[in-house]
mmCIF file of N, CA and C in Angstrom:
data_model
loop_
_atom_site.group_PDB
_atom_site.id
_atom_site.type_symbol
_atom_site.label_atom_id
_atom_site.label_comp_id
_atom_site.label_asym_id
_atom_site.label_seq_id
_atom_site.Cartn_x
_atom_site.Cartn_y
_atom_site.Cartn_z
ATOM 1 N N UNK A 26 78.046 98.474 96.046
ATOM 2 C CA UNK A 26 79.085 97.848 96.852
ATOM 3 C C UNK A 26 80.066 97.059 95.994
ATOM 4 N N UNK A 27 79.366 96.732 94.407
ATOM 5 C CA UNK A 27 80.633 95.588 93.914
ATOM 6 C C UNK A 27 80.350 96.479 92.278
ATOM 7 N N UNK A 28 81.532 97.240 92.807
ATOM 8 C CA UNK A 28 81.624 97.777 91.335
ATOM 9 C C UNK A 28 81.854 97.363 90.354
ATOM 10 N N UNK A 29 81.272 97.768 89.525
ATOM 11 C CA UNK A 29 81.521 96.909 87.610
ATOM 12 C C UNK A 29 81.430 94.949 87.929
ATOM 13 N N UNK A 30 80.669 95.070 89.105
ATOM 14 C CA UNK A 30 80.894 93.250 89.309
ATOM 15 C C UNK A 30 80.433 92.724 88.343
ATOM 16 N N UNK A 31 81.100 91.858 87.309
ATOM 17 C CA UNK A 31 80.233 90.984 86.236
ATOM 18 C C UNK A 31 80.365 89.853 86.196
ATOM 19 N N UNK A 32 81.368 88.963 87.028
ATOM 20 C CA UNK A 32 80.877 88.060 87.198
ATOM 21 C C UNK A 32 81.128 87.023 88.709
ATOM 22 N N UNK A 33 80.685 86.137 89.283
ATOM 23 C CA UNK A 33 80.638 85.973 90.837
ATOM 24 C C UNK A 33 82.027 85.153 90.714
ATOM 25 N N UNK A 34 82.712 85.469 91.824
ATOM 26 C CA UNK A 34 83.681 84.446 91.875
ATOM 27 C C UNK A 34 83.243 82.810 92.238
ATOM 28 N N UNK A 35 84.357 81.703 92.591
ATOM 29 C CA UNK A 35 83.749 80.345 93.065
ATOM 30 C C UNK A 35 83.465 80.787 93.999
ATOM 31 N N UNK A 36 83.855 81.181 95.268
ATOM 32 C CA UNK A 36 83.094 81.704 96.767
ATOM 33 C C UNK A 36 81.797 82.301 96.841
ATOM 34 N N UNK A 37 81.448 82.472 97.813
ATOM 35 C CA UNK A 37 80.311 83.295 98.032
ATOM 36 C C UNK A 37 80.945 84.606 98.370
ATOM 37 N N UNK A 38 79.591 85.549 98.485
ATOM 38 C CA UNK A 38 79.947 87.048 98.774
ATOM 39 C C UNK A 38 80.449 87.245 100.073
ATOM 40 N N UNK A 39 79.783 86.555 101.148
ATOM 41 C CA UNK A 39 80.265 86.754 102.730
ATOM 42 C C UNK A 39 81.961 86.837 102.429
ATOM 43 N N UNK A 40 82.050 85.616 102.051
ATOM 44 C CA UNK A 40 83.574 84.439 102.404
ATOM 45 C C UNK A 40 84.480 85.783 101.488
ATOM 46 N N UNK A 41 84.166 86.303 100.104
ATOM 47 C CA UNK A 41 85.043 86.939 99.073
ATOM 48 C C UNK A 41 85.139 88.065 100.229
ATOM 49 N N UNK A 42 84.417 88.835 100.650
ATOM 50 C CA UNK A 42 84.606 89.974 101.728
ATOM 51 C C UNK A 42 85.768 90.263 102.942
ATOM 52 N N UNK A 43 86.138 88.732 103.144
ATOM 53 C CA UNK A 43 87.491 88.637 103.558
ATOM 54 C C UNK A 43 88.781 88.613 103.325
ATOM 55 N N UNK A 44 89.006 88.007 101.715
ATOM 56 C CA UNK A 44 89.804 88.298 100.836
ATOM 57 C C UNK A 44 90.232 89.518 100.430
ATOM 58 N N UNK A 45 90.855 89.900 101.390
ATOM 59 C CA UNK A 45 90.996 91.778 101.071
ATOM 60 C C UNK A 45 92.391 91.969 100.301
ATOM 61 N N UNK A 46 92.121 92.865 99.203
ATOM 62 C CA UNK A 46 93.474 93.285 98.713
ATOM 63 C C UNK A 46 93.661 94.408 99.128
ATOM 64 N N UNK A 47 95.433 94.314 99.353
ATOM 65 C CA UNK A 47 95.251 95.861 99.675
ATOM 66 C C UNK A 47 96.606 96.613 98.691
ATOM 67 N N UNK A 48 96.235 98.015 98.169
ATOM 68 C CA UNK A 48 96.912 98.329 97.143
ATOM 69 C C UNK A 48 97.421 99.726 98.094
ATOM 70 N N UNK A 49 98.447 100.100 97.970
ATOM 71 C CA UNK A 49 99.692 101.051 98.480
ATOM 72 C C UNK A 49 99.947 101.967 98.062
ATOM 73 N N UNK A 50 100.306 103.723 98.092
ATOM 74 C CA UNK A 50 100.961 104.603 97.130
ATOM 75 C C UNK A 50 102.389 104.481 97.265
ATOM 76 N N UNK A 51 102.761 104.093 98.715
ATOM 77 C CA UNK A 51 104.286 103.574 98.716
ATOM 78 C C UNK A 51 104.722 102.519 98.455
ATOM 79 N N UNK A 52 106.506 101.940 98.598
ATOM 80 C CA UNK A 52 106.469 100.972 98.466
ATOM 81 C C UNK A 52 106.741 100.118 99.679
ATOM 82 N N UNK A 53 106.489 98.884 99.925
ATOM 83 C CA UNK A 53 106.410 98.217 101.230
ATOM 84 C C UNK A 53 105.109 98.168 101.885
ATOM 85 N N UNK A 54 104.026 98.740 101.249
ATOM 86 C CA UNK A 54 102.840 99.092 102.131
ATOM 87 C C UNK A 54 102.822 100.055 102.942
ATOM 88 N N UNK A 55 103.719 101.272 102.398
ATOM 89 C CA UNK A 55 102.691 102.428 103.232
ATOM 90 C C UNK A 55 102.151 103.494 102.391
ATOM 91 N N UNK A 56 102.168 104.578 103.156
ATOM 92 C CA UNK A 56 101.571 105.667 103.133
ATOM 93 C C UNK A 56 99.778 105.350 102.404
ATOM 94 N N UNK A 57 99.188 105.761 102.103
ATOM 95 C CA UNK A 57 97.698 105.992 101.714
ATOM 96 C C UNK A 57 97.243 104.297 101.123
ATOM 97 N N UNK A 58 96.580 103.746 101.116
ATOM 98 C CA UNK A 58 96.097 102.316 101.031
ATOM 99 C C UNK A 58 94.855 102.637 100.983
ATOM 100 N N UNK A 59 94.159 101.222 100.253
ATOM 101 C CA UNK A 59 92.855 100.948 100.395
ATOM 102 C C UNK A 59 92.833 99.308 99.775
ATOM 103 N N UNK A 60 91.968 98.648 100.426
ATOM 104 C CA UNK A 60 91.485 96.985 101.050
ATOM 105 C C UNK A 60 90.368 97.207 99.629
ATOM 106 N N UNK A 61 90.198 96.275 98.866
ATOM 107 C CA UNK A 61 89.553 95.995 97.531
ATOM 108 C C UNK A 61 88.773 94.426 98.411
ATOM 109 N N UNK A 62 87.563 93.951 97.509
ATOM 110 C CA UNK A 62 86.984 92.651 97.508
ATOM 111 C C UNK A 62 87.462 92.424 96.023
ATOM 112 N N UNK A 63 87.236 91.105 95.679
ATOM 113 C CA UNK A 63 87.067 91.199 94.277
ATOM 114 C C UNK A 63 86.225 91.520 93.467
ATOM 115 N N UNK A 64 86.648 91.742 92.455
ATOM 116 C CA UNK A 64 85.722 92.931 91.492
ATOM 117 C C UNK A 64 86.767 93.658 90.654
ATOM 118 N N UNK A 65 86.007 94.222 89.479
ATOM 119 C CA UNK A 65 86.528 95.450 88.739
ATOM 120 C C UNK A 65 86.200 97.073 89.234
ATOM 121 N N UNK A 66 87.677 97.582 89.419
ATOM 122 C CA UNK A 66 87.474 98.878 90.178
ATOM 123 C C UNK A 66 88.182 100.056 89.051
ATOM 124 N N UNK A 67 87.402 100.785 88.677
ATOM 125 C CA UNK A 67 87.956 101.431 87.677
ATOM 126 C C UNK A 67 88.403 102.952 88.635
ATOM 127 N N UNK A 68 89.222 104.037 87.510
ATOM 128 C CA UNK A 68 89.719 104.890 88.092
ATOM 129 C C UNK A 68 89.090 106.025 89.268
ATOM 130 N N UNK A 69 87.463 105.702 88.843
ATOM 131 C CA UNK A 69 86.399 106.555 90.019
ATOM 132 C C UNK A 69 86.152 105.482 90.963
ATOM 133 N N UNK A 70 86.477 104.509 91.084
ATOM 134 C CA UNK A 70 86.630 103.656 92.105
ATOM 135 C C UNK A 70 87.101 103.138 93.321
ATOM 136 N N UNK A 71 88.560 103.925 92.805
ATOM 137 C CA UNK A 71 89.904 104.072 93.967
ATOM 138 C C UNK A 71 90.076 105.305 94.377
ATOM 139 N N UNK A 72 90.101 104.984 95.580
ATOM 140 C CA UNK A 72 90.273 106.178 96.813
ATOM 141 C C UNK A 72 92.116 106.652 96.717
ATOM 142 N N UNK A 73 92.867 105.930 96.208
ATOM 143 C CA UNK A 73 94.072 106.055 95.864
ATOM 144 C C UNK A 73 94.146 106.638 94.509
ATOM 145 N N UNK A 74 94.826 108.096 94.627
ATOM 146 C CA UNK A 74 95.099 108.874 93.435
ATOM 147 C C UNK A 74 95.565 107.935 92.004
ATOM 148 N N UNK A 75 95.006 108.409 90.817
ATOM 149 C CA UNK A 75 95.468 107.755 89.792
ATOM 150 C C UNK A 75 97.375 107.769 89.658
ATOM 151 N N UNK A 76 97.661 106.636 89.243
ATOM 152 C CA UNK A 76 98.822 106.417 88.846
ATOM 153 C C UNK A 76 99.559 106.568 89.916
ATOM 154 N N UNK A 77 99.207 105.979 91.109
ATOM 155 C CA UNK A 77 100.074 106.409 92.684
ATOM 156 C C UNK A 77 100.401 105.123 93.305
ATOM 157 N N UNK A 78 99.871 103.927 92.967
ATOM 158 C CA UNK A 78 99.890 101.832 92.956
ATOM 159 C C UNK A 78 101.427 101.830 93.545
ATOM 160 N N UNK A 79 102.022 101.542 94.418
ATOM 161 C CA UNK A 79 103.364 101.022 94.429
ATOM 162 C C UNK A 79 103.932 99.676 94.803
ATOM 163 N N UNK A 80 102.384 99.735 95.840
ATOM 164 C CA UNK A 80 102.988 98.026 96.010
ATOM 165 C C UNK A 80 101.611 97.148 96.664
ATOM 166 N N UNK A 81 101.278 95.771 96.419
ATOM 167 C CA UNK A 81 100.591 95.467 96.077
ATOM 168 C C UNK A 81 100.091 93.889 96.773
ATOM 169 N N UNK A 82 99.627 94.014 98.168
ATOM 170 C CA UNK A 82 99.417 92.480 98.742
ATOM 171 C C UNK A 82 97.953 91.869 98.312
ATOM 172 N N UNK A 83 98.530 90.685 97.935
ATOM 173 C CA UNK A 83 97.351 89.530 96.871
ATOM 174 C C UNK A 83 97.591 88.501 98.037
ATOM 175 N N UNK A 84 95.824 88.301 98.233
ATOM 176 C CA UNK A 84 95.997 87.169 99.078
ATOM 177 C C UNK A 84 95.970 85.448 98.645
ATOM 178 N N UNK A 85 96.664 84.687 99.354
ATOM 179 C CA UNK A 85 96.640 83.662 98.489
ATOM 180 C C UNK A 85 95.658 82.933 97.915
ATOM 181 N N UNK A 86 95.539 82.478 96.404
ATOM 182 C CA UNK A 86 94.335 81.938 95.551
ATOM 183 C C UNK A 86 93.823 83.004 94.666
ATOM 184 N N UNK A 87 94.535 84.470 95.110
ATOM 185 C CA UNK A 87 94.197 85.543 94.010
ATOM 186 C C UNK A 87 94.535 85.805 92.978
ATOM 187 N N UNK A 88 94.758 86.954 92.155
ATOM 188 C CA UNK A 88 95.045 87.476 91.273
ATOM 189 C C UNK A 88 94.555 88.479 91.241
ATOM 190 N N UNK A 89 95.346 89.974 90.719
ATOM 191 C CA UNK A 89 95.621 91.228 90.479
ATOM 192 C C UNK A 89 95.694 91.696 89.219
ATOM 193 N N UNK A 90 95.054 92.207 88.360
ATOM 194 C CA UNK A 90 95.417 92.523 86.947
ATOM 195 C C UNK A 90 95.333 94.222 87.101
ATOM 196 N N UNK A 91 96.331 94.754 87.014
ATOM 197 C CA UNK A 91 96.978 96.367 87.080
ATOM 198 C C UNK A 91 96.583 96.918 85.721
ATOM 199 N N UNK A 92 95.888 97.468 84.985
ATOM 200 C CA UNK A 92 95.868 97.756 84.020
ATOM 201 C C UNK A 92 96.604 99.412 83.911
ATOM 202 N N UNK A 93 96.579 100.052 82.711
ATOM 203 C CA UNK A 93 97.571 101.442 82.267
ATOM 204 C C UNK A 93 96.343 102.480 82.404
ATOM 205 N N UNK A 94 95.518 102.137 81.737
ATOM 206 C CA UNK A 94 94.879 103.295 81.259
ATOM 207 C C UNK A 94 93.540 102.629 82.164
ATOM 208 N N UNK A 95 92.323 103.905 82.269
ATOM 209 C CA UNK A 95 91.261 103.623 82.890
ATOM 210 C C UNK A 95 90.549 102.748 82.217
ATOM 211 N N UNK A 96 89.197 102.648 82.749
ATOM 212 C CA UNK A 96 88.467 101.508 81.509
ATOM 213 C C UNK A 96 89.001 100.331 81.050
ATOM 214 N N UNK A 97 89.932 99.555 82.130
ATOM 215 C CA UNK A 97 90.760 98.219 81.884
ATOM 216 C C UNK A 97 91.404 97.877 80.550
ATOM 217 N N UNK A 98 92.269 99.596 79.820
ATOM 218 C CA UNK A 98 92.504 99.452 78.900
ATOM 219 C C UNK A 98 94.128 99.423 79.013
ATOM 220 N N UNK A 99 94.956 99.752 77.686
ATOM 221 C CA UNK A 99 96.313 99.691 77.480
ATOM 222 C C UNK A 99 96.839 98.723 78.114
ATOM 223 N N UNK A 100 98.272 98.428 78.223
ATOM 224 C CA UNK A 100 99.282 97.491 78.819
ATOM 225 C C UNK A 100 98.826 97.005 80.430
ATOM 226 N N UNK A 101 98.807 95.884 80.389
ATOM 227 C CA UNK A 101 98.482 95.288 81.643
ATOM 228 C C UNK A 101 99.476 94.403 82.643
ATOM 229 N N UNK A 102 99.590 94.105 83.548
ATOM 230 C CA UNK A 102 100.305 93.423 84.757
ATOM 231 C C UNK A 102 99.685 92.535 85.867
ATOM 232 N N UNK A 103 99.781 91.280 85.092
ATOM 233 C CA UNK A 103 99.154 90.090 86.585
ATOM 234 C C UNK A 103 100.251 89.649 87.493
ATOM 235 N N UNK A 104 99.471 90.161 88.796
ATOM 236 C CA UNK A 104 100.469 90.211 89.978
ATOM 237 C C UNK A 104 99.695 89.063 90.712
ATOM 238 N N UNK A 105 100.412 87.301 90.940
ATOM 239 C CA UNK A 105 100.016 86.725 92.051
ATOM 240 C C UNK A 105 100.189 86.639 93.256
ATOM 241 N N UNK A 106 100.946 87.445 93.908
ATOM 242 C CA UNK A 106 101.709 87.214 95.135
ATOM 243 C C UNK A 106 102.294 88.596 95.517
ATOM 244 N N UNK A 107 101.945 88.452 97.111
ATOM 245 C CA UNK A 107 103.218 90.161 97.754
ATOM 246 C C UNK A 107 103.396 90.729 96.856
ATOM 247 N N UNK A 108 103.625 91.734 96.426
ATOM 248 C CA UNK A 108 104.299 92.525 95.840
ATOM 249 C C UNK A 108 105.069 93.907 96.892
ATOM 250 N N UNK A 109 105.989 93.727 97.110
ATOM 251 C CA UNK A 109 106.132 95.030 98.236
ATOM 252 C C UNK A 109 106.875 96.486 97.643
ATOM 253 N N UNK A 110 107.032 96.023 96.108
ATOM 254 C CA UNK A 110 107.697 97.133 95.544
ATOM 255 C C UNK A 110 107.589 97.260 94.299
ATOM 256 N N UNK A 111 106.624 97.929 93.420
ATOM 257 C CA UNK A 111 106.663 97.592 92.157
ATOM 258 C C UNK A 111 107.846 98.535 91.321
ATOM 259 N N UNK A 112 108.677 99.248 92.026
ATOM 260 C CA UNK A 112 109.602 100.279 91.343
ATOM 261 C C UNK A 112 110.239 99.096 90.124
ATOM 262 N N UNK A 113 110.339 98.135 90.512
ATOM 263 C CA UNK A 113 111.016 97.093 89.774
ATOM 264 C C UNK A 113 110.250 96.471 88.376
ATOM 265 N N UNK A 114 109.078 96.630 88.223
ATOM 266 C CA UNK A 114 108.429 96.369 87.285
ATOM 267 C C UNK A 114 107.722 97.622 86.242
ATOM 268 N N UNK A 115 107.363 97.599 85.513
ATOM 269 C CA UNK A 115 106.865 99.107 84.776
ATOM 270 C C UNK A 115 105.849 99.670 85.131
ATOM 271 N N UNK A 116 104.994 99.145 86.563
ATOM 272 C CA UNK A 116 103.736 99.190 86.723
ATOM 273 C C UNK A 116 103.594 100.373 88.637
ATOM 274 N N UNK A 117 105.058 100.728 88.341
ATOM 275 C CA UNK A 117 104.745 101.821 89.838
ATOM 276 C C UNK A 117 104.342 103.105 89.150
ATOM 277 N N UNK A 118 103.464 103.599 90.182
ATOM 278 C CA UNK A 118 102.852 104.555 89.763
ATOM 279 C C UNK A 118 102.185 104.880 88.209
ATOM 280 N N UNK A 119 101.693 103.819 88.169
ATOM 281 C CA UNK A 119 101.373 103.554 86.533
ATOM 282 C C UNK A 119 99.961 103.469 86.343
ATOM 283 N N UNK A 120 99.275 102.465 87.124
ATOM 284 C CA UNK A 120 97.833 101.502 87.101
ATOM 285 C C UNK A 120 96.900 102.806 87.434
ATOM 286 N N UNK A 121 95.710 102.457 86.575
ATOM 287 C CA UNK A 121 94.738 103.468 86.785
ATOM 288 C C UNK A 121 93.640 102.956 86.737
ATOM 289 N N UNK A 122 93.284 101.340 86.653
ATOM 290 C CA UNK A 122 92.164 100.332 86.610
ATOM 291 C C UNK A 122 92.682 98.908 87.615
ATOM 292 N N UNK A 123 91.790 98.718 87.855
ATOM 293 C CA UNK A 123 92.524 97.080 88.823
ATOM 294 C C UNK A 123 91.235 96.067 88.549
ATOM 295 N N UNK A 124 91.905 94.890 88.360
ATOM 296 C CA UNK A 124 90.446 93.382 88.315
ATOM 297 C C UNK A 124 91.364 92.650 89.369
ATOM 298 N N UNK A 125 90.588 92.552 90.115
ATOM 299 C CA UNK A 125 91.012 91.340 91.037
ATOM 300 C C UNK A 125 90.112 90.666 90.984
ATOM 301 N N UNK A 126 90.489 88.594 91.195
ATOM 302 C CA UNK A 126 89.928 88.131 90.766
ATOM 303 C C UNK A 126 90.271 86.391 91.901
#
């Protein structure tokens, strides 16, 4: 259930279960989505095709780290807040690892 989890956030597990991120192939929040807890979710992780991320709601007290390559490797992107369009940053259709945190 908590992939690659390594380490607990300050919350508990119930309370983190509500903290849902949710990551987009469009931008604005549509088309294909999926709701994350926190945790490290690598590229067999996401139900959203590799390199398909467009836009990106962080709930408040979070953090988002978008990484390039699978395996939380290459160039990375910390997103605190809404994101409803990443065309604007280098990171649409890019991310192929995610740490939320």
């Amino acid at each position: 259930m908590w992939p690659s989890q390594s380490t607990s956030p300050a919350w508990g597990w119930a309370e983190a279960a509500t903290l849902r991120l949710l990551f987009s192939r469009e931008p604005r929040f549509g088309g294909q989505s999926q709701h994350l807890v926190p945790g490290r979710y690598d590229t067999s992780d996401l139900k959203i095709p590799n390199d398909s991320i467009s836009s990106v709601d962080v709930p408040k007290g979070l953090k988002v780290t978008l990484f390039e390559h699978s395996g939380f490797r290459g160039a990375s992107a910390v997103i605190k807040a809404d994101t409803g369009d990443l065309g604007a940053s280098s990171f649409d259709n890019t991310a192929s690892s995610v740490e939320k945190i």
